[in-house]
Amino acid sequence: EIPKRDWSSDVCSSDLPLVREAPPPLSTLEPDVSPIRASQPAPVSASVSRRDDRVGALAGRDVEADSDRLVGLGVHRLFQRQVPADRSADDIASLVPGIMAPEECVDVEDVKALSASIAAMYARFRNRAEVCELLAAGTCYYEVPFSWSPPDTPGTTVRGRIDCVVDSGDALTIVEFKTGRRRAEHEAQVAVYRDALASMAPGRTIAARVVYP
């Protein structure tokens, strides 16, 4: 049974075909907070809302969980900008402040340390042979939004964003980067992505990989 869940933290636009434009170049590193448009891959939205320390403390805010979400957010944005694998950790870390919006880091006490953590995690992923092989297999599209109605559950709409889709011609490969621990729901999530993508690209082989640090 397909989970009736919105896998994205934002509501995406209406049904979108697989994005076919060339991937964005690594030229400018602006905060990725613009609205979703059908002509471009969707940005990753912030998981951490802006709030002051007093309100956060009263709400029992999990600072460590917030930090983990920001690390994941930063890693996804570095992949979206296709930062080369051969750049040094310090060089990658220097890019991080430019891809995070100020309100996303309002509760971060040490932005430099966060940047270093994001850079280290990105390097772990990007330099793995498995990841290099996957991304080199075709044209990569990042943060691909979708809105899909499962045929067996009329009236239900599943929305989300796929971390990466590699288009190698006859085949499309979903690549999901998970910066946290393995969880059973990850496979369920990818199964939904696979079915949604198959409906968007009929006749093409759909594969999926979940990659952990």
mmCIF file with all atom_site columns, C-alpha atoms in Angstrom:
data_model
loop_
_atom_site.group_PDB
_atom_site.id
_atom_site.type_symbol
_atom_site.label_atom_id
_atom_site.label_alt_id
_atom_site.label_comp_id
_atom_site.label_asym_id
_atom_site.label_entity_id
_atom_site.label_seq_id
_atom_site.pdbx_PDB_ins_code
_atom_site.Cartn_x
_atom_site.Cartn_y
_atom_site.Cartn_z
_atom_site.occupancy
_atom_site.B_iso_or_equiv
_atom_site.pdbx_formal_charge
_atom_site.auth_seq_id
_atom_site.auth_comp_id
_atom_site.auth_asym_id
_atom_site.auth_atom_id
_atom_site.pdbx_PDB_model_num
ATOM 1   C CA . GLU A 1 1   ? 0.000  0.000  0.000   1.00 0.00 ? 1   GLU A CA 1
ATOM 2   C CA . ILE A 1 2   ? 1.396  3.384  -0.992  1.00 0.00 ? 2   ILE A CA 1
ATOM 3   C CA . PRO A 1 3   ? 1.863  5.620  2.066   1.00 0.00 ? 3   PRO A CA 1
ATOM 4   C CA . LYS A 1 4   ? -0.515 8.564  2.029   1.00 0.00 ? 4   LYS A CA 1
ATOM 5   C CA . ARG A 1 5   ? 2.130  11.056 2.913   1.00 0.00 ? 5   ARG A CA 1
ATOM 6   C CA . ASP A 1 6   ? 3.556  14.317 1.682   1.00 0.00 ? 6   ASP A CA 1
ATOM 7   C CA . TRP A 1 7   ? 7.258  13.551 1.384   1.00 0.00 ? 7   TRP A CA 1
ATOM 8   C CA . SER A 1 8   ? 8.117  17.224 0.889   1.00 0.00 ? 8   SER A CA 1
ATOM 9   C CA . SER A 1 9   ? 8.038  19.943 3.515   1.00 0.00 ? 9   SER A CA 1
ATOM 10  C CA . ASP A 1 10  ? 6.507  22.303 0.947   1.00 0.00 ? 10  ASP A CA 1
ATOM 11  C CA . VAL A 1 11  ? 3.523  21.911 -1.351  1.00 0.00 ? 11  VAL A CA 1
ATOM 12  C CA . CYS A 1 12  ? 4.811  21.472 -4.878  1.00 0.00 ? 12  CYS A CA 1
ATOM 13  C CA . SER A 1 13  ? 3.246  22.842 -8.007  1.00 0.00 ? 13  SER A CA 1
ATOM 14  C CA . SER A 1 14  ? 0.846  20.816 -10.122 1.00 0.00 ? 14  SER A CA 1
ATOM 15  C CA . ASP A 1 15  ? 1.863  17.692 -12.038 1.00 0.00 ? 15  ASP A CA 1
ATOM 16  C CA . LEU A 1 16  ? 5.288  18.194 -13.567 1.00 0.00 ? 16  LEU A CA 1
ATOM 17  C CA . PRO A 1 17  ? 7.102  16.192 -16.237 1.00 0.00 ? 17  PRO A CA 1
ATOM 18  C CA . LEU A 1 18  ? 10.653 15.056 -15.626 1.00 0.00 ? 18  LEU A CA 1
ATOM 19  C CA . VAL A 1 19  ? 12.847 18.136 -15.830 1.00 0.00 ? 19  VAL A CA 1
ATOM 20  C CA . ARG A 1 20  ? 14.841 18.151 -19.066 1.00 0.00 ? 20  ARG A CA 1
ATOM 21  C CA . GLU A 1 21  ? 16.872 21.345 -18.831 1.00 0.00 ? 21  GLU A CA 1
ATOM 22  C CA . ALA A 1 22  ? 20.643 21.164 -18.446 1.00 0.00 ? 22  ALA A CA 1
ATOM 23  C CA . PRO A 1 23  ? 21.740 21.009 -14.783 1.00 0.00 ? 23  PRO A CA 1
ATOM 24  C CA . PRO A 1 24  ? 22.614 24.410 -13.271 1.00 0.00 ? 24  PRO A CA 1
ATOM 25  C CA . PRO A 1 25  ? 26.314 25.356 -13.481 1.00 0.00 ? 25  PRO A CA 1
ATOM 26  C CA . LEU A 1 26  ? 28.460 25.966 -10.440 1.00 0.00 ? 26  LEU A CA 1
ATOM 27  C CA . SER A 1 27  ? 28.781 29.674 -11.085 1.00 0.00 ? 27  SER A CA 1
ATOM 28  C CA . THR A 1 28  ? 26.907 31.592 -8.429  1.00 0.00 ? 28  THR A CA 1
ATOM 29  C CA . LEU A 1 29  ? 26.074 30.362 -4.966  1.00 0.00 ? 29  LEU A CA 1
ATOM 30  C CA . GLU A 1 30  ? 22.943 32.204 -3.953  1.00 0.00 ? 30  GLU A CA 1
ATOM 31  C CA . PRO A 1 31  ? 20.582 31.034 -1.197  1.00 0.00 ? 31  PRO A CA 1
ATOM 32  C CA . ASP A 1 32  ? 18.193 28.510 -2.747  1.00 0.00 ? 32  ASP A CA 1
ATOM 33  C CA . VAL A 1 33  ? 14.933 29.920 -1.451  1.00 0.00 ? 33  VAL A CA 1
ATOM 34  C CA . SER A 1 34  ? 13.070 30.993 -4.582  1.00 0.00 ? 34  SER A CA 1
ATOM 35  C CA . PRO A 1 35  ? 9.526  29.686 -5.263  1.00 0.00 ? 35  PRO A CA 1
ATOM 36  C CA . ILE A 1 36  ? 9.171  26.449 -7.199  1.00 0.00 ? 36  ILE A CA 1
ATOM 37  C CA . ARG A 1 37  ? 8.751  26.860 -10.930 1.00 0.00 ? 37  ARG A CA 1
ATOM 38  C CA . ALA A 1 38  ? 7.988  24.156 -13.452 1.00 0.00 ? 38  ALA A CA 1
ATOM 39  C CA . SER A 1 39  ? 11.031 25.165 -15.519 1.00 0.00 ? 39  SER A CA 1
ATOM 40  C CA . GLN A 1 40  ? 13.641 24.497 -12.842 1.00 0.00 ? 40  GLN A CA 1
ATOM 41  C CA . PRO A 1 41  ? 14.447 21.927 -10.192 1.00 0.00 ? 41  PRO A CA 1
ATOM 42  C CA . ALA A 1 42  ? 12.860 22.769 -6.867  1.00 0.00 ? 42  ALA A CA 1
ATOM 43  C CA . PRO A 1 43  ? 14.955 24.120 -4.003  1.00 0.00 ? 43  PRO A CA 1
ATOM 44  C CA . VAL A 1 44  ? 15.162 22.258 -0.743  1.00 0.00 ? 44  VAL A CA 1
ATOM 45  C CA . SER A 1 45  ? 13.104 24.007 1.867   1.00 0.00 ? 45  SER A CA 1
ATOM 46  C CA . ALA A 1 46  ? 14.205 24.691 5.413   1.00 0.00 ? 46  ALA A CA 1
ATOM 47  C CA . SER A 1 47  ? 13.213 22.189 8.071   1.00 0.00 ? 47  SER A CA 1
ATOM 48  C CA . VAL A 1 48  ? 13.979 24.579 10.918  1.00 0.00 ? 48  VAL A CA 1
ATOM 49  C CA . SER A 1 49  ? 11.653 27.495 11.528  1.00 0.00 ? 49  SER A CA 1
ATOM 50  C CA . ARG A 1 50  ? 12.793 30.835 12.873  1.00 0.00 ? 50  ARG A CA 1
ATOM 51  C CA . ARG A 1 51  ? 12.196 31.284 16.588  1.00 0.00 ? 51  ARG A CA 1
ATOM 52  C CA . ASP A 1 52  ? 14.032 32.814 19.518  1.00 0.00 ? 52  ASP A CA 1
ATOM 53  C CA . ASP A 1 53  ? 15.849 30.800 22.172  1.00 0.00 ? 53  ASP A CA 1
ATOM 54  C CA . ARG A 1 54  ? 13.190 31.335 24.819  1.00 0.00 ? 54  ARG A CA 1
ATOM 55  C CA . VAL A 1 55  ? 10.373 30.044 22.612  1.00 0.00 ? 55  VAL A CA 1
ATOM 56  C CA . GLY A 1 56  ? 12.575 27.178 21.422  1.00 0.00 ? 56  GLY A CA 1
ATOM 57  C CA . ALA A 1 57  ? 13.400 26.187 24.976  1.00 0.00 ? 57  ALA A CA 1
ATOM 58  C CA . LEU A 1 58  ? 9.740  26.296 26.016  1.00 0.00 ? 58  LEU A CA 1
ATOM 59  C CA . ALA A 1 59  ? 8.863  24.116 23.062  1.00 0.00 ? 59  ALA A CA 1
ATOM 60  C CA . GLY A 1 60  ? 11.558 21.593 24.013  1.00 0.00 ? 60  GLY A CA 1
ATOM 61  C CA . ARG A 1 61  ? 13.497 22.201 20.808  1.00 0.00 ? 61  ARG A CA 1
ATOM 62  C CA . ASP A 1 62  ? 15.995 19.463 19.947  1.00 0.00 ? 62  ASP A CA 1
ATOM 63  C CA . VAL A 1 63  ? 19.098 21.454 19.018  1.00 0.00 ? 63  VAL A CA 1
ATOM 64  C CA . GLU A 1 64  ? 20.960 18.356 17.852  1.00 0.00 ? 64  GLU A CA 1
ATOM 65  C CA . ALA A 1 65  ? 18.086 17.354 15.561  1.00 0.00 ? 65  ALA A CA 1
ATOM 66  C CA . ASP A 1 66  ? 17.978 20.899 14.158  1.00 0.00 ? 66  ASP A CA 1
ATOM 67  C CA . SER A 1 67  ? 21.685 20.683 13.400  1.00 0.00 ? 67  SER A CA 1
ATOM 68  C CA . ASP A 1 68  ? 21.262 17.306 11.684  1.00 0.00 ? 68  ASP A CA 1
ATOM 69  C CA . ARG A 1 69  ? 18.500 18.727 9.486   1.00 0.00 ? 69  ARG A CA 1
ATOM 70  C CA . LEU A 1 70  ? 20.678 21.683 8.506   1.00 0.00 ? 70  LEU A CA 1
ATOM 71  C CA . VAL A 1 71  ? 23.549 19.348 7.615   1.00 0.00 ? 71  VAL A CA 1
ATOM 72  C CA . GLY A 1 72  ? 21.222 17.375 5.359   1.00 0.00 ? 72  GLY A CA 1
ATOM 73  C CA . LEU A 1 73  ? 19.885 20.575 3.833   1.00 0.00 ? 73  LEU A CA 1
ATOM 74  C CA . GLY A 1 74  ? 23.383 21.855 3.083   1.00 0.00 ? 74  GLY A CA 1
ATOM 75  C CA . VAL A 1 75  ? 24.542 18.552 1.597   1.00 0.00 ? 75  VAL A CA 1
ATOM 76  C CA . HIS A 1 76  ? 21.571 18.444 -0.766  1.00 0.00 ? 76  HIS A CA 1
ATOM 77  C CA . ARG A 1 77  ? 22.235 21.985 -1.942  1.00 0.00 ? 77  ARG A CA 1
ATOM 78  C CA . LEU A 1 78  ? 25.890 21.232 -2.618  1.00 0.00 ? 78  LEU A CA 1
ATOM 79  C CA . PHE A 1 79  ? 24.817 18.278 -4.766  1.00 0.00 ? 79  PHE A CA 1
ATOM 80  C CA . GLN A 1 80  ? 22.305 20.497 -6.542  1.00 0.00 ? 80  GLN A CA 1
ATOM 81  C CA . ARG A 1 81  ? 25.135 22.866 -7.462  1.00 0.00 ? 81  ARG A CA 1
ATOM 82  C CA . GLN A 1 82  ? 27.364 19.971 -8.528  1.00 0.00 ? 82  GLN A CA 1
ATOM 83  C CA . VAL A 1 83  ? 30.342 21.017 -6.441  1.00 0.00 ? 83  VAL A CA 1
ATOM 84  C CA . PRO A 1 84  ? 33.299 19.022 -7.852  1.00 0.00 ? 84  PRO A CA 1
ATOM 85  C CA . ALA A 1 85  ? 34.536 16.060 -5.854  1.00 0.00 ? 85  ALA A CA 1
ATOM 86  C CA . ASP A 1 86  ? 38.139 17.240 -5.986  1.00 0.00 ? 86  ASP A CA 1
ATOM 87  C CA . ARG A 1 87  ? 37.601 20.464 -4.041  1.00 0.00 ? 87  ARG A CA 1
ATOM 88  C CA . SER A 1 88  ? 39.132 20.576 -0.588  1.00 0.00 ? 88  SER A CA 1
ATOM 89  C CA . ALA A 1 89  ? 37.013 20.375 2.560   1.00 0.00 ? 89  ALA A CA 1
ATOM 90  C CA . ASP A 1 90  ? 37.947 23.955 3.458   1.00 0.00 ? 90  ASP A CA 1
ATOM 91  C CA . ASP A 1 91  ? 37.009 25.144 -0.012  1.00 0.00 ? 91  ASP A CA 1
ATOM 92  C CA . ILE A 1 92  ? 33.637 23.414 0.158   1.00 0.00 ? 92  ILE A CA 1
ATOM 93  C CA . ALA A 1 93  ? 33.001 24.745 3.664   1.00 0.00 ? 93  ALA A CA 1
ATOM 94  C CA . SER A 1 94  ? 33.606 28.288 2.413   1.00 0.00 ? 94  SER A CA 1
ATOM 95  C CA . LEU A 1 95  ? 30.686 27.854 -0.018  1.00 0.00 ? 95  LEU A CA 1
ATOM 96  C CA . VAL A 1 96  ? 28.155 26.826 2.607   1.00 0.00 ? 96  VAL A CA 1
ATOM 97  C CA . PRO A 1 97  ? 27.199 30.263 4.016   1.00 0.00 ? 97  PRO A CA 1
ATOM 98  C CA . GLY A 1 98  ? 26.280 31.343 0.485   1.00 0.00 ? 98  GLY A CA 1
ATOM 99  C CA . ILE A 1 99  ? 23.764 28.525 -0.002  1.00 0.00 ? 99  ILE A CA 1
ATOM 100 C CA . MET A 1 100 ? 21.986 28.898 3.342   1.00 0.00 ? 100 MET A CA 1
ATOM 101 C CA . ALA A 1 101 ? 19.384 31.579 3.939   1.00 0.00 ? 101 ALA A CA 1
ATOM 102 C CA . PRO A 1 102 ? 19.945 33.752 7.038   1.00 0.00 ? 102 PRO A CA 1
ATOM 103 C CA . GLU A 1 103 ? 16.699 32.633 8.675   1.00 0.00 ? 103 GLU A CA 1
ATOM 104 C CA . GLU A 1 104 ? 17.759 29.005 8.383   1.00 0.00 ? 104 GLU A CA 1
ATOM 105 C CA . CYS A 1 105 ? 20.809 29.619 10.525  1.00 0.00 ? 105 CYS A CA 1
ATOM 106 C CA . VAL A 1 106 ? 19.314 32.050 13.023  1.00 0.00 ? 106 VAL A CA 1
ATOM 107 C CA . ASP A 1 107 ? 19.713 29.550 15.881  1.00 0.00 ? 107 ASP A CA 1
ATOM 108 C CA . VAL A 1 108 ? 23.155 28.313 14.853  1.00 0.00 ? 108 VAL A CA 1
ATOM 109 C CA . GLU A 1 109 ? 25.798 29.380 17.355  1.00 0.00 ? 109 GLU A CA 1
ATOM 110 C CA . ASP A 1 110 ? 28.814 28.365 15.255  1.00 0.00 ? 110 ASP A CA 1
ATOM 111 C CA . VAL A 1 111 ? 28.222 28.750 11.526  1.00 0.00 ? 111 VAL A CA 1
ATOM 112 C CA . LYS A 1 112 ? 31.840 27.841 10.791  1.00 0.00 ? 112 LYS A CA 1
ATOM 113 C CA . ALA A 1 113 ? 31.473 24.513 12.584  1.00 0.00 ? 113 ALA A CA 1
ATOM 114 C CA . LEU A 1 114 ? 28.189 23.821 10.788  1.00 0.00 ? 114 LEU A CA 1
ATOM 115 C CA . SER A 1 115 ? 29.836 24.623 7.455   1.00 0.00 ? 115 SER A CA 1
ATOM 116 C CA . ALA A 1 116 ? 32.679 22.221 8.248   1.00 0.00 ? 116 ALA A CA 1
ATOM 117 C CA . SER A 1 117 ? 30.200 19.462 9.140   1.00 0.00 ? 117 SER A CA 1
ATOM 118 C CA . ILE A 1 118 ? 28.261 19.975 5.908   1.00 0.00 ? 118 ILE A CA 1
ATOM 119 C CA . ALA A 1 119 ? 31.454 19.984 3.839   1.00 0.00 ? 119 ALA A CA 1
ATOM 120 C CA . ALA A 1 120 ? 32.750 16.817 5.510   1.00 0.00 ? 120 ALA A CA 1
ATOM 121 C CA . MET A 1 121 ? 29.461 14.988 4.967   1.00 0.00 ? 121 MET A CA 1
ATOM 122 C CA . TYR A 1 122 ? 29.268 16.100 1.333   1.00 0.00 ? 122 TYR A CA 1
ATOM 123 C CA . ALA A 1 123 ? 32.852 14.943 0.713   1.00 0.00 ? 123 ALA A CA 1
ATOM 124 C CA . ARG A 1 124 ? 32.051 11.531 2.230   1.00 0.00 ? 124 ARG A CA 1
ATOM 125 C CA . PHE A 1 125 ? 29.213 11.095 -0.225  1.00 0.00 ? 125 PHE A CA 1
ATOM 126 C CA . ARG A 1 126 ? 30.768 12.696 -3.280  1.00 0.00 ? 126 ARG A CA 1
ATOM 127 C CA . ASN A 1 127 ? 34.073 10.816 -3.109  1.00 0.00 ? 127 ASN A CA 1
ATOM 128 C CA . ARG A 1 128 ? 32.538 7.365  -2.739  1.00 0.00 ? 128 ARG A CA 1
ATOM 129 C CA . ALA A 1 129 ? 33.081 5.161  -5.771  1.00 0.00 ? 129 ALA A CA 1
ATOM 130 C CA . GLU A 1 130 ? 29.408 4.120  -5.740  1.00 0.00 ? 130 GLU A CA 1
ATOM 131 C CA . VAL A 1 131 ? 28.219 7.727  -5.909  1.00 0.00 ? 131 VAL A CA 1
ATOM 132 C CA . CYS A 1 132 ? 30.753 8.715  -8.570  1.00 0.00 ? 132 CYS A CA 1
ATOM 133 C CA . GLU A 1 133 ? 29.612 5.791  -10.717 1.00 0.00 ? 133 GLU A CA 1
ATOM 134 C CA . LEU A 1 134 ? 25.929 6.638  -10.292 1.00 0.00 ? 134 LEU A CA 1
ATOM 135 C CA . LEU A 1 135 ? 26.321 10.331 -11.126 1.00 0.00 ? 135 LEU A CA 1
ATOM 136 C CA . ALA A 1 136 ? 28.594 9.659  -14.085 1.00 0.00 ? 136 ALA A CA 1
ATOM 137 C CA . ALA A 1 137 ? 26.054 7.326  -15.714 1.00 0.00 ? 137 ALA A CA 1
ATOM 138 C CA . GLY A 1 138 ? 24.014 10.136 -17.285 1.00 0.00 ? 138 GLY A CA 1
ATOM 139 C CA . THR A 1 139 ? 22.619 13.630 -16.892 1.00 0.00 ? 139 THR A CA 1
ATOM 140 C CA . CYS A 1 140 ? 21.780 14.480 -13.295 1.00 0.00 ? 140 CYS A CA 1
ATOM 141 C CA . TYR A 1 141 ? 18.719 16.463 -12.251 1.00 0.00 ? 141 TYR A CA 1
ATOM 142 C CA . TYR A 1 142 ? 18.461 17.520 -8.633  1.00 0.00 ? 142 TYR A CA 1
ATOM 143 C CA . GLU A 1 143 ? 15.510 18.259 -6.347  1.00 0.00 ? 143 GLU A CA 1
ATOM 144 C CA . VAL A 1 144 ? 12.989 17.093 -8.948  1.00 0.00 ? 144 VAL A CA 1
ATOM 145 C CA . PRO A 1 145 ? 9.455  17.955 -7.757  1.00 0.00 ? 145 PRO A CA 1
ATOM 146 C CA . PHE A 1 146 ? 6.467  15.769 -8.435  1.00 0.00 ? 146 PHE A CA 1
ATOM 147 C CA . SER A 1 147 ? 2.754  15.631 -7.709  1.00 0.00 ? 147 SER A CA 1
ATOM 148 C CA . TRP A 1 148 ? 1.217  12.217 -8.290  1.00 0.00 ? 148 TRP A CA 1
ATOM 149 C CA . SER A 1 149 ? -2.137 10.533 -7.788  1.00 0.00 ? 149 SER A CA 1
ATOM 150 C CA . PRO A 1 150 ? -1.759 6.782  -7.113  1.00 0.00 ? 150 PRO A CA 1
ATOM 151 C CA . PRO A 1 151 ? -4.169 4.891  -9.379  1.00 0.00 ? 151 PRO A CA 1
ATOM 152 C CA . ASP A 1 152 ? -5.278 2.579  -6.561  1.00 0.00 ? 152 ASP A CA 1
ATOM 153 C CA . THR A 1 153 ? -6.233 5.421  -4.206  1.00 0.00 ? 153 THR A CA 1
ATOM 154 C CA . PRO A 1 154 ? -8.441 7.888  -6.125  1.00 0.00 ? 154 PRO A CA 1
ATOM 155 C CA . GLY A 1 155 ? -8.539 11.355 -4.632  1.00 0.00 ? 155 GLY A CA 1
ATOM 156 C CA . THR A 1 156 ? -5.131 10.985 -2.967  1.00 0.00 ? 156 THR A CA 1
ATOM 157 C CA . THR A 1 157 ? -2.222 13.172 -4.062  1.00 0.00 ? 157 THR A CA 1
ATOM 158 C CA . VAL A 1 158 ? 1.365  12.453 -3.089  1.00 0.00 ? 158 VAL A CA 1
ATOM 159 C CA . ARG A 1 159 ? 3.814  15.323 -3.399  1.00 0.00 ? 159 ARG A CA 1
ATOM 160 C CA . GLY A 1 160 ? 7.556  15.377 -2.916  1.00 0.00 ? 160 GLY A CA 1
ATOM 161 C CA . ARG A 1 161 ? 10.993 16.090 -4.321  1.00 0.00 ? 161 ARG A CA 1
ATOM 162 C CA . ILE A 1 162 ? 13.454 13.495 -5.498  1.00 0.00 ? 162 ILE A CA 1
ATOM 163 C CA . ASP A 1 163 ? 17.035 14.209 -4.441  1.00 0.00 ? 163 ASP A CA 1
ATOM 164 C CA . CYS A 1 164 ? 18.524 13.224 -7.783  1.00 0.00 ? 164 CYS A CA 1
ATOM 165 C CA . VAL A 1 165 ? 17.377 11.582 -11.010 1.00 0.00 ? 165 VAL A CA 1
ATOM 166 C CA . VAL A 1 166 ? 20.095 10.307 -13.343 1.00 0.00 ? 166 VAL A CA 1
ATOM 167 C CA . ASP A 1 167 ? 18.918 10.131 -16.961 1.00 0.00 ? 167 ASP A CA 1
ATOM 168 C CA . SER A 1 168 ? 21.008 7.612  -18.888 1.00 0.00 ? 168 SER A CA 1
ATOM 169 C CA . GLY A 1 169 ? 18.733 7.338  -21.905 1.00 0.00 ? 169 GLY A CA 1
ATOM 170 C CA . ASP A 1 170 ? 16.565 4.266  -21.623 1.00 0.00 ? 170 ASP A CA 1
ATOM 171 C CA . ALA A 1 171 ? 16.832 4.232  -17.847 1.00 0.00 ? 171 ALA A CA 1
ATOM 172 C CA . LEU A 1 172 ? 16.211 6.672  -15.032 1.00 0.00 ? 172 LEU A CA 1
ATOM 173 C CA . THR A 1 173 ? 17.875 6.119  -11.678 1.00 0.00 ? 173 THR A CA 1
ATOM 174 C CA . ILE A 1 174 ? 16.629 7.708  -8.474  1.00 0.00 ? 174 ILE A CA 1
ATOM 175 C CA . VAL A 1 175 ? 19.426 8.508  -6.038  1.00 0.00 ? 175 VAL A CA 1
ATOM 176 C CA . GLU A 1 176 ? 18.402 9.407  -2.500  1.00 0.00 ? 176 GLU A CA 1
ATOM 177 C CA . PHE A 1 177 ? 21.061 10.785 -0.160  1.00 0.00 ? 177 PHE A CA 1
ATOM 178 C CA . LYS A 1 178 ? 20.331 10.087 3.507   1.00 0.00 ? 178 LYS A CA 1
ATOM 179 C CA . THR A 1 179 ? 22.613 11.822 5.990   1.00 0.00 ? 179 THR A CA 1
ATOM 180 C CA . GLY A 1 180 ? 21.116 10.076 9.030   1.00 0.00 ? 180 GLY A CA 1
ATOM 181 C CA . ARG A 1 181 ? 20.665 6.503  10.167  1.00 0.00 ? 181 ARG A CA 1
ATOM 182 C CA . ARG A 1 182 ? 19.017 3.793  8.089   1.00 0.00 ? 182 ARG A CA 1
ATOM 183 C CA . ARG A 1 183 ? 15.277 3.669  8.631   1.00 0.00 ? 183 ARG A CA 1
ATOM 184 C CA . ALA A 1 184 ? 12.663 1.320  7.243   1.00 0.00 ? 184 ALA A CA 1
ATOM 185 C CA . GLU A 1 185 ? 10.572 4.227  5.963   1.00 0.00 ? 185 GLU A CA 1
ATOM 186 C CA . HIS A 1 186 ? 13.347 5.225  3.552   1.00 0.00 ? 186 HIS A CA 1
ATOM 187 C CA . GLU A 1 187 ? 12.621 2.210  1.345   1.00 0.00 ? 187 GLU A CA 1
ATOM 188 C CA . ALA A 1 188 ? 8.902  2.993  1.429   1.00 0.00 ? 188 ALA A CA 1
ATOM 189 C CA . GLN A 1 189 ? 9.669  6.579  0.436   1.00 0.00 ? 189 GLN A CA 1
ATOM 190 C CA . VAL A 1 190 ? 11.801 5.487  -2.513  1.00 0.00 ? 190 VAL A CA 1
ATOM 191 C CA . ALA A 1 191 ? 9.114  3.026  -3.628  1.00 0.00 ? 191 ALA A CA 1
ATOM 192 C CA . VAL A 1 192 ? 6.682  5.945  -3.880  1.00 0.00 ? 192 VAL A CA 1
ATOM 193 C CA . TYR A 1 193 ? 9.255  7.945  -5.848  1.00 0.00 ? 193 TYR A CA 1
ATOM 194 C CA . ARG A 1 194 ? 9.781  5.013  -8.209  1.00 0.00 ? 194 ARG A CA 1
ATOM 195 C CA . ASP A 1 195 ? 6.055  4.652  -8.911  1.00 0.00 ? 195 ASP A CA 1
ATOM 196 C CA . ALA A 1 196 ? 5.623  8.410  -9.366  1.00 0.00 ? 196 ALA A CA 1
ATOM 197 C CA . LEU A 1 197 ? 8.555  8.632  -11.767 1.00 0.00 ? 197 LEU A CA 1
ATOM 198 C CA . ALA A 1 198 ? 7.306  5.621  -13.737 1.00 0.00 ? 198 ALA A CA 1
ATOM 199 C CA . SER A 1 199 ? 4.012  7.452  -14.296 1.00 0.00 ? 199 SER A CA 1
ATOM 200 C CA . MET A 1 200 ? 5.932  10.524 -15.516 1.00 0.00 ? 200 MET A CA 1
ATOM 201 C CA . ALA A 1 201 ? 8.198  8.561  -17.863 1.00 0.00 ? 201 ALA A CA 1
ATOM 202 C CA . PRO A 1 202 ? 6.262  5.545  -19.189 1.00 0.00 ? 202 PRO A CA 1
ATOM 203 C CA . GLY A 1 203 ? 8.278  2.958  -21.072 1.00 0.00 ? 203 GLY A CA 1
ATOM 204 C CA . ARG A 1 204 ? 11.567 3.755  -19.339 1.00 0.00 ? 204 ARG A CA 1
ATOM 205 C CA . THR A 1 205 ? 13.332 1.540  -16.825 1.00 0.00 ? 205 THR A CA 1
ATOM 206 C CA . ILE A 1 206 ? 13.245 3.006  -13.324 1.00 0.00 ? 206 ILE A CA 1
ATOM 207 C CA . ALA A 1 207 ? 15.879 2.082  -10.759 1.00 0.00 ? 207 ALA A CA 1
ATOM 208 C CA . ALA A 1 208 ? 16.485 3.483  -7.281  1.00 0.00 ? 208 ALA A CA 1
ATOM 209 C CA . ARG A 1 209 ? 19.363 3.645  -4.824  1.00 0.00 ? 209 ARG A CA 1
ATOM 210 C CA . VAL A 1 210 ? 19.420 4.934  -1.270  1.00 0.00 ? 210 VAL A CA 1
ATOM 211 C CA . VAL A 1 211 ? 22.895 6.092  -0.283  1.00 0.00 ? 211 VAL A CA 1
ATOM 212 C CA . TYR A 1 212 ? 24.067 6.551  3.304   1.00 0.00 ? 212 TYR A CA 1
ATOM 213 C CA . PRO A 1 213 ? 27.317 8.108  4.571   1.00 0.00 ? 213 PRO A CA 1
#
